[in-house]
Coordinates of C-alpha atoms in Angstrom, one line a residue:
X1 CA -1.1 93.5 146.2
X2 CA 0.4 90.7 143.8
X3 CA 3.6 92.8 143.3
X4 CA 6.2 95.3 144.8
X5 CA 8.3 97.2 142.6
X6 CA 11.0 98.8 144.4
X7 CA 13.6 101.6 142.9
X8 CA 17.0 101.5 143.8
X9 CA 19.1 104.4 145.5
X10 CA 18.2 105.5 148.5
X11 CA 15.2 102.8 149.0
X12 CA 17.6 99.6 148.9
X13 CA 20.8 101.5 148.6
X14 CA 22.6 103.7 150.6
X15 CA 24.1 107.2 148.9
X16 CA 26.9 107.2 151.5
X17 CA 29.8 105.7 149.3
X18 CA 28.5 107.1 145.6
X19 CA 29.2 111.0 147.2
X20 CA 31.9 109.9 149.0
X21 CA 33.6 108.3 146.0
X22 CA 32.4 111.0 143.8
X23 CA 33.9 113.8 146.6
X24 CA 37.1 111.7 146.5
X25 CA 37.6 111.8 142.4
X26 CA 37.1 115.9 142.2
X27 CA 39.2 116.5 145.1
X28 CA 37.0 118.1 147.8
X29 CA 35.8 116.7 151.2
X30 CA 32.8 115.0 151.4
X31 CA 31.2 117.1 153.6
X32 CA 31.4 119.9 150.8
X33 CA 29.7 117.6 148.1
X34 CA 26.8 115.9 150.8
X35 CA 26.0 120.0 151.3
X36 CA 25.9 120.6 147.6
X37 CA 23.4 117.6 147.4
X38 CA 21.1 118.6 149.7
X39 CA 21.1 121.9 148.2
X40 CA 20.4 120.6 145.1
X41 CA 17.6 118.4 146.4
X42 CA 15.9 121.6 148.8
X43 CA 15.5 122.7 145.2
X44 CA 13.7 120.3 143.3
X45 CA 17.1 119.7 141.1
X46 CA 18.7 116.5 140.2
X47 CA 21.1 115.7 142.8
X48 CA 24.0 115.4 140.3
X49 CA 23.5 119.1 139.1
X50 CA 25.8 119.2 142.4
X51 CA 29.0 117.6 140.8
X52 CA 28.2 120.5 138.4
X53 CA 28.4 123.2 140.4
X54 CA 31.5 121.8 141.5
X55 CA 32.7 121.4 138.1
X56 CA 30.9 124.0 135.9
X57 CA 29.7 122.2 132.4
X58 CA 31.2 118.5 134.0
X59 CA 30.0 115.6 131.7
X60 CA 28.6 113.5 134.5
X61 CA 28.6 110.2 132.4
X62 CA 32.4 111.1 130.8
X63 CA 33.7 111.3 134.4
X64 CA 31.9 108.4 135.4
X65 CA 33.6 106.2 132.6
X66 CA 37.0 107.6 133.4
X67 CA 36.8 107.1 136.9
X68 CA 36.1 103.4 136.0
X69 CA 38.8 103.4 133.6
X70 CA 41.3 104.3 136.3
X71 CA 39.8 101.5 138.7
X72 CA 37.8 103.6 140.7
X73 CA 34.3 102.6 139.1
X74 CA 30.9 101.2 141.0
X75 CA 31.3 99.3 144.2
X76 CA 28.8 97.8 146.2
X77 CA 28.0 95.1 149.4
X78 CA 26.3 93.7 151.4
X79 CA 27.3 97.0 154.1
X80 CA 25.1 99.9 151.6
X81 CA 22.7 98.2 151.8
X82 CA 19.7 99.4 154.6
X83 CA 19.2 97.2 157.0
X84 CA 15.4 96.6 156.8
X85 CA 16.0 95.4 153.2
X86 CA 16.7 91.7 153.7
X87 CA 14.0 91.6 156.1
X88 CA 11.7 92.9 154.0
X89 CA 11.6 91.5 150.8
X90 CA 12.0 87.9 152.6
X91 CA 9.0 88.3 154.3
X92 CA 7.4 89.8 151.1
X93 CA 7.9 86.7 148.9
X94 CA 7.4 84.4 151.9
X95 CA 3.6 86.3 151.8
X96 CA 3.7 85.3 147.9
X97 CA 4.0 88.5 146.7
X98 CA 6.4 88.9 143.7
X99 CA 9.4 91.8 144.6
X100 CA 11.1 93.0 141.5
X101 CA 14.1 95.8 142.1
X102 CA 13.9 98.1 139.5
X103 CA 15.7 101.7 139.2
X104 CA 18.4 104.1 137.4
X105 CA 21.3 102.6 137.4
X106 CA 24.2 101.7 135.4
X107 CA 24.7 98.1 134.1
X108 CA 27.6 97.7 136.8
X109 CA 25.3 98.4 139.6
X110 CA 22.8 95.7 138.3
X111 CA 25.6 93.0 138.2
X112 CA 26.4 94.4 141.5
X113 CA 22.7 94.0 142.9
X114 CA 22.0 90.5 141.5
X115 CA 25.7 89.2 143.1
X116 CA 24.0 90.0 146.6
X117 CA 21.5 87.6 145.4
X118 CA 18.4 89.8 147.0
X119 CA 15.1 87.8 147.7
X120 CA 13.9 89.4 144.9
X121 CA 12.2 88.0 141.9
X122 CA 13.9 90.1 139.1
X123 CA 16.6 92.6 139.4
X124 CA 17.1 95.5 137.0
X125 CA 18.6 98.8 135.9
X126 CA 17.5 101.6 133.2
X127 CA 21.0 101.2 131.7
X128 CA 19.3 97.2 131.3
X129 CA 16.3 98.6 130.2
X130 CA 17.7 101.6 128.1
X131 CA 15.7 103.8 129.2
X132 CA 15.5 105.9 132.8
X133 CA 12.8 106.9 135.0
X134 CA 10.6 109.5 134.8
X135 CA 10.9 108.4 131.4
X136 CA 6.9 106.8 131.1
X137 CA 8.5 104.4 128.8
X138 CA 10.3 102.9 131.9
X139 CA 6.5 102.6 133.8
X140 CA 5.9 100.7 131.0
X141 CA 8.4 98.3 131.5
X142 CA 7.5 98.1 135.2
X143 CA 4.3 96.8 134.2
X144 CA 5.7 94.2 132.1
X145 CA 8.4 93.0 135.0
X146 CA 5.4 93.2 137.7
X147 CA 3.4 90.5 135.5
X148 CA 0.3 92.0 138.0
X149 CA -2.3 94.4 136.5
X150 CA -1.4 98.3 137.3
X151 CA -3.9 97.8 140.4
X152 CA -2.3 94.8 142.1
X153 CA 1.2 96.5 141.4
X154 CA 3.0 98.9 144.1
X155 CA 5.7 101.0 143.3
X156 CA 8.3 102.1 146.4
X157 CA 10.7 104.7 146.1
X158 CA 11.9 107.9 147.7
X159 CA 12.3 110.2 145.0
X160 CA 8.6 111.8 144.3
X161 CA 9.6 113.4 140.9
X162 CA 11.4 110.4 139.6
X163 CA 9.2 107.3 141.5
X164 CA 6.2 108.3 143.1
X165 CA 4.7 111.0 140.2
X166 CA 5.1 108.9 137.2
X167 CA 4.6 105.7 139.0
X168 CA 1.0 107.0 139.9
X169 CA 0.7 108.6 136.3
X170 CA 1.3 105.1 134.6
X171 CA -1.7 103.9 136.8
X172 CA 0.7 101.7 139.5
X173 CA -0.6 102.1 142.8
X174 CA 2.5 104.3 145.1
X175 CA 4.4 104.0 148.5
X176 CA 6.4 107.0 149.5
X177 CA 9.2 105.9 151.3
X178 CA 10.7 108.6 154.2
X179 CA 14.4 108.0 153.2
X180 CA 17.5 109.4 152.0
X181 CA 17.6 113.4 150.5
X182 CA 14.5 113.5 148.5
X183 CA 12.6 111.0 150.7
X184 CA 12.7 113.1 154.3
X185 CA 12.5 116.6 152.5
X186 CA 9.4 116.3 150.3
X187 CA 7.8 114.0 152.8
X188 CA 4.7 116.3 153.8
X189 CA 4.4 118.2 150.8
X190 CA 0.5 118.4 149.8
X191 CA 1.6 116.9 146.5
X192 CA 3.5 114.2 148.0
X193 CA 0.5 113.9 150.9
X194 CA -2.2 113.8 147.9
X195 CA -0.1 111.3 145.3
X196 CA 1.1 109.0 147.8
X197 CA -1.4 105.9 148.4
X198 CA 0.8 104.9 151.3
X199 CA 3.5 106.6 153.3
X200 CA 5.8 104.6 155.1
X201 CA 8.8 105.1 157.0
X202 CA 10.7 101.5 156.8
X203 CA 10.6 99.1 154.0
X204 CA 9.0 96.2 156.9
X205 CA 6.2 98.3 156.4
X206 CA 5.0 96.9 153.5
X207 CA 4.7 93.5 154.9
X208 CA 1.5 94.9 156.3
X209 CA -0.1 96.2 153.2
X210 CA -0.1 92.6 151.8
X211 CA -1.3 90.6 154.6
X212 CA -4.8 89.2 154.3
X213 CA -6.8 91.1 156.5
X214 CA -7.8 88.0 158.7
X215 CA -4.0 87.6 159.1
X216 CA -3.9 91.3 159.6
X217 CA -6.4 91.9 162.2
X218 CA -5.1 88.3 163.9
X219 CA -1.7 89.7 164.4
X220 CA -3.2 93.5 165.4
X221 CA -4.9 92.1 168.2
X222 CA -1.6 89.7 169.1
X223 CA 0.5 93.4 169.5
X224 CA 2.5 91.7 166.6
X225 CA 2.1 94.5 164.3
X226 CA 3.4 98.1 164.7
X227 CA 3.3 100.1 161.0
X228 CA 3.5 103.8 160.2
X229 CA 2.3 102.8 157.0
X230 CA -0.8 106.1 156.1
X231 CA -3.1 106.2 153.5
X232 CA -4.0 109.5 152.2
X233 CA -7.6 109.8 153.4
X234 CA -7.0 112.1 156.5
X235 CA -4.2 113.5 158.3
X236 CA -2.2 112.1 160.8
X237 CA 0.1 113.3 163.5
X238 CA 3.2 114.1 161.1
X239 CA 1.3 116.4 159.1
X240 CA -0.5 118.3 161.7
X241 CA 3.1 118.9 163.6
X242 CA 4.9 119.6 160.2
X243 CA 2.6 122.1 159.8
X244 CA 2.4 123.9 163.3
X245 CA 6.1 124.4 164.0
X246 CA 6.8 127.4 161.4
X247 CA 4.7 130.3 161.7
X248 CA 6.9 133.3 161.2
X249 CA 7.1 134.9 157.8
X250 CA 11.0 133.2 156.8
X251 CA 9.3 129.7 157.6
X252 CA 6.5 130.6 155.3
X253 CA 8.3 131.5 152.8
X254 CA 10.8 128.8 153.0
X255 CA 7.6 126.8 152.5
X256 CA 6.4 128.4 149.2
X257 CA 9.3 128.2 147.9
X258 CA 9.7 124.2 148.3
X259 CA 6.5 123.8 147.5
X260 CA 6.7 125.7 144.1
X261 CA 10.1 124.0 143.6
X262 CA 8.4 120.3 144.0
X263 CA 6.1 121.8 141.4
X264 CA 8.2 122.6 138.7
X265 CA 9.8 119.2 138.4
X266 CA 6.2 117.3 138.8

C-alpha cells in the first residue's frame, strides 16, 4: 500500500457533539435525536433524514447556516477526535505511506481538521472538492489526492454505502472500519463481508497491512503484533457467532429486512 485514504466522521471524528449540537438547536434531548439516528441508520437511510423526522420538510443546509449565523456553527478539537487516530496515522507515514483525510464535510470542518495539524499528508472536504461522496466524481478526486495507482490506494471508512461501495466501484482497494452507527451495524452483512478487502476494528490496524512482510513476520514472531485486521477469503469467528445467535423467526426476519435495506442504498 503506497496510500491510505481515510473519510472523516465517524473514522477520525467522533458524532458525539454534531447530534448533541444539532439536539440542542431543535429543542429536544439528545437522547431523542441519537435514537432517531440509529433508526435512521437500521434502515439504510441517511442519518440526517432524522433531523427530518423531527422537523418534517427541515432544509438541513438552511438550518445549518443559521445555526452558524447565531454562533452556534462547527466546532471541533483535539477531544472528538478517536483516540487511535494520532497513533495511527504517525506510524503510517513513519512506514512511508502517504495518509490523505478525505470526507463530506463542510469547508468549516476542513479549516477545523487541518488546525489540529493531523500527520496527514493532505486534508480535505467535499464542500473543498465540490462535490460529495458516493458521488464517483469524488473517487475520482481521491485518486488524484492518493498520487498512488487505484491498486496501491486504500480507502478507510465506516459508512459502506457512502465509503466502502463506491470506493471499491472506482477500483481503490477498501477497509471497513467497525465504528460509529453505520460501521457496527452493517459490519457482517454478506455485502459488507464480500466488498470489504479488509475489516478492521481500530484504525492501528492498518499499520499492519503496510508493513513489509519481513518486518511483519519479524514482529509476529516478537508477540509485537496483535491485528483483527480480515481479508475476505474465509470466515472468521465474528461471522460464524453473528450468524448463530438469532434463530427464531423475529431474528430472521429482522435480518432480511437489514439486508434488503443495505441493498437498496448499494
Amino acid at each position: 500500500m503506497e496510500t491510505i485514504v481515510l473519510g472523516i466522521g465517524e473514522t477520525l471524528v467522533r458524532d458525539d457533539r454534531r447530534w448533541s449540537s444539532w439536539a440542542d438547536w431543535l429543542g429536544v434531548p439528545p437522547h431523542t435525536l441519537s435514537a432517531l439516528v440509529g433508526a435512521a441508520v437500521a434502515q439504510g437511510h441517511d442519518a440526517t433524514d432524522a433531523l427530518r423526522t423531527l422537523r418534517p420538510g427541515m432544509d438541513v443546509e438552511a438550518a445549518y447556516r443559521a445555526r452558524s449565523a447565531a454562533g452556534r456553527g462547527e466546532h471541533l478539537d483535539e477531544s472528538d477526535l478517536y483516540q487511535d487516530v494520532r497513533p495511527a496515522l504517525g506510524e503510517l507515514r513513519a512506514a512511508g505511506v502517504r495518509v490523505v483525510v478525505a470526507g463530506n464535510g463542510s469547508a468549516r470542518a476542513g479549516e477545523l481538521l487541518r488546525a489540529l495539524d493531523l500527520p496527514a499528508d493532505l486534508v480535505v472536504t467535499s464542500a473543498e472538492w465540490g462535490v460529495r461522496k458516493p458521488d464517483p466524481e469524488f473517487f475520482a478526486r481521491v485518486a488524484e489526492a492518493a498520487e498512488a495507482p487505484p491498486a496501491a490506494t486504500l480507502y478507510v471508512g465506516d459508512h459502506p454505502a457512502d465509503d466502502l461501495f463506491p470506493a471499491a466501484a472506482a477500483g481503490l482497494r477498501t477497509a471497513h472500519l467497525r465504528r460509529g452507527p453505520y460501521g457496527h451495524w452493517w459490519a457482517d452483512h454478506p455485502d459488507v463481508v464480500e466488498t470489504a478487502e479488509f475489516r478492521i476494528d481500530a484504525l492501528t490496524e492498518l499499520v499492519a497491512l503496510v508493513r513489509p512482510p519481513e518486518a511483519e513476520a519479524e514482529a509476529a514472531g516478537a508477540g509485537a503484533i496483535g491485528t483483527d485486521a480480515e481479508g475476505t477469503g474465509g470466515e472468521g469467528p465474528g461471522e460464524e457467532e453473528a450468524g448463530g445467535e438469532e434463530t427464531d423467526a423475529a431474528g430472521a426476519a429482522r435480518e432480511g429486512a437489514r439486508r434488503g435495506a443495505l441493498r437498496s442504498v448499494r
